[in-house]
Amino acid sequence: MEKRESLWEAYLRRGLSRRSFIKGCVALTSLMGLSTDMVSKVVEAAEKKPLPVVIWLHGHECTGCDEAFIRSASPLASDLVLSSIALEYDHLLSAACGEPFERHLEETIKKYWGNYILAVEGAVSTTDNGVYCMSGGKPFVDTFQRVAKGAMAIIAYGTCAVSGGIQGAKPNPTGSSGVGHYTGTKPIVNVPGCPPIPEVMTGVVMHVALFGKLPPLDSENRPKQFFGNRIHDTCYRRPFFDAGMFADRYDDAGAKAGWCLYRLGCRGPETYASCGNLRWYQGMSYPIQSGAACIGCANSNFWDSGASFSERLPKYGPLGDVDTIGAGLAIASTAGVALHGAMSVIQKQKRAAEEAEAEGGAHK
Amino acid sequence: MQHDNMKIQKRREYYLFSPWLRIFHWVMVDSIIVLFVTGILIGKPLEIMALEPTQTSMLMNWVRNIHFLAAYAFCASFILRIYGFITNKGDRLFPRFWEGRFYADTIDVALHYMLLKRFHRSYLRNPLARMSYAGLYVLVAIEVLTGFAMYYMTNPDGIGASLFGWVNVWLGGEMMTHLVHHYTAWAIVLFTSGHLYMVTRAEFMEGESEVSSMFSGSKLLEHVPVDASDVDVTEKV
């Protein structure tokens, strides 16, 4: 295996100063959600670790995750792709195509067996032997499993790769599901979101690249540093929630004034992501800030959560939601027991009368 | 001393409920009322007529805190109930599925409640009631599990989250946890209307001291209930 250069060597080759290297490492540290006393470790890793080989596969998806990824500002996606990782294969970002491109994938797998990182976007489609998602003439599910076998670790980018995505919504005609079922025992990092925040995407791959191991994960295999907070708990509109000030429609005064979107079905209280603290595009904004209720795109099955995106509770046609149905049932059951009580009294009186009669008869 | 208008009756005292169970019961009644009202307000918050959060009384914050306080009070009182469960026989009136008699008794009581029979045999706690209380505990357990699963996830790294966080995963997302919590609350309300009716009916129509025993702990009965052996009996005149 040829010698691969480290980040520091890449800096040297390009004639960049030690100072800018250290600055880069400090930026990386905070990006990866690590505390600043980890800087020395990051520097050490960046000096010694060879740049990680990354194979980036695209499955059943819209490539929106990549669209987000290339808009990462710190680090710039171009910096990451060109000098922080050795991106060997990527459907979307590669200039090459056709036979040579596919051959390169095979060569890469062989050459770096057991050492490359597999980044995957998109669900695997399994119905009819996976013919609904083909690439290079092969079902994606097969390609994925083959590449996954030799991977050091797998990063699942986007809700499709994590849990099936929109095409996995009921009735799921293509049999789409998250890649997690097809990875065997390989360690996997789930980075859900539709798409995930660009800096989260780059941060995760940099963490794996530099430390050679997965970041700390939660129970759903999501990196804790980016998915450790509810959007509701980090939302800048939270004070309006606590005060009870809500927008009821998207065009009312409350919405205009930027009040809480809870009543409009905001999924912030159920969703874990960095939207509230990291925000999007250099901290410019995020859905709630731009006036739209969170739809919980980082949640598995968010498209089938029962309630429509602009409501908190599912509605059952003319019956309304559970509150109307529950109140109706409560009234009905109260009426029911009242009726039952009345009939019980009648029954008891009859019984008493019959017993009295029987007693009277016995006395005669 | 004896008067003409006095009636002398021989009654047996069946000591059922330890003070711990009774305290738990009444704490549960209060906390469920508070939890339900505040819970509905959390699901559908009231409109506050204010222009700035600083001008409001932070009502939602209060409602949520009261909800959590009531939840903790409820759970704390359950510890007492566990103590009573261990020390007192009458606190352990399970539905006895493992006894053949249980099924015949269930049919007996059910026929009477369907008004197809004039009466049913007397029980300290009849099989249908036993099943309904077991059912209530299941509902309450669902509320506690889903409630803490949502509550503790403000800090997914904490002890609480590691104890209850699996509920969210198991139900397939926290949105589902919210819905299950909300729907089960209504099921408890429906239980309540049936419960109130049945105990009142037993107390005043069947002479079963269903209501009074939850205050005094004992049932003073003229007749001998079928399941009398489930508790310790003291004779009283």
PDB file of N, CA, C and O in Angstrom, chain A residues 166-173 303-304:
ATOM      1  N   ILE A 166     -38.375   9.526   2.504  1.00  0.00           N
ATOM      2  CA  ILE A 166     -39.723   9.754   1.979  1.00  0.00           C
ATOM      3  C   ILE A 166     -40.220   8.551   1.184  1.00  0.00           C
ATOM      4  O   ILE A 166     -41.374   8.154   1.280  1.00  0.00           O
ATOM      5  N   GLN A 167     -39.298   7.943   0.381  1.00  0.00           N
ATOM      6  CA  GLN A 167     -39.752   6.808  -0.441  1.00  0.00           C
ATOM      7  C   GLN A 167     -40.087   5.599   0.418  1.00  0.00           C
ATOM      8  O   GLN A 167     -40.704   4.655  -0.048  1.00  0.00           O
ATOM      9  N   GLY A 168     -39.699   5.648   1.696  1.00  0.00           N
ATOM     10  CA  GLY A 168     -40.075   4.575   2.617  1.00  0.00           C
ATOM     11  C   GLY A 168     -41.418   4.823   3.283  1.00  0.00           C
ATOM     12  O   GLY A 168     -41.864   4.023   4.102  1.00  0.00           O
ATOM     13  N   ALA A 169     -42.080   5.955   2.927  1.00  0.00           N
ATOM     14  CA  ALA A 169     -43.390   6.254   3.520  1.00  0.00           C
ATOM     15  C   ALA A 169     -44.417   5.234   3.046  1.00  0.00           C
ATOM     16  O   ALA A 169     -44.262   4.637   1.979  1.00  0.00           O
ATOM     17  N   LYS A 170     -45.454   5.050   3.837  1.00  0.00           N
ATOM     18  CA  LYS A 170     -46.521   4.130   3.462  1.00  0.00           C
ATOM     19  C   LYS A 170     -47.053   4.498   2.086  1.00  0.00           C
ATOM     20  O   LYS A 170     -47.236   5.670   1.823  1.00  0.00           O
ATOM     21  N   PRO A 171     -47.314   3.593   1.192  1.00  0.00           N
ATOM     22  CA  PRO A 171     -47.194   2.130   1.340  1.00  0.00           C
ATOM     23  C   PRO A 171     -45.823   1.587   0.960  1.00  0.00           C
ATOM     24  O   PRO A 171     -45.698   0.386   0.827  1.00  0.00           O
ATOM     25  N   ASN A 172     -44.849   2.432   0.751  1.00  0.00           N
ATOM     26  CA  ASN A 172     -43.472   2.012   0.486  1.00  0.00           C
ATOM     27  C   ASN A 172     -43.366   1.000  -0.666  1.00  0.00           C
ATOM     28  O   ASN A 172     -42.945  -0.139  -0.460  1.00  0.00           O
ATOM     29  N   PRO A 173     -43.753   1.406  -1.881  1.00  0.00           N
ATOM     30  CA  PRO A 173     -43.792   0.453  -3.003  1.00  0.00           C
ATOM     31  C   PRO A 173     -42.427  -0.109  -3.383  1.00  0.00           C
ATOM     32  O   PRO A 173     -42.354  -1.206  -3.940  1.00  0.00           O
ATOM     33  N   TRP A 303     -42.519  11.316   8.179  1.00  0.00           N
ATOM     34  CA  TRP A 303     -43.572  11.499   7.176  1.00  0.00           C
ATOM     35  C   TRP A 303     -44.824  10.709   7.521  1.00  0.00           C
ATOM     36  O   TRP A 303     -45.874  10.946   6.977  1.00  0.00           O
ATOM     37  N   ASP A 304     -44.714   9.734   8.418  1.00  0.00           N
ATOM     38  CA  ASP A 304     -45.864   8.910   8.771  1.00  0.00           C
ATOM     39  C   ASP A 304     -46.230   9.078  10.247  1.00  0.00           C
ATOM     40  O   ASP A 304     -46.681   8.148  10.888  1.00  0.00           O
TER      41      ASP A 304
END
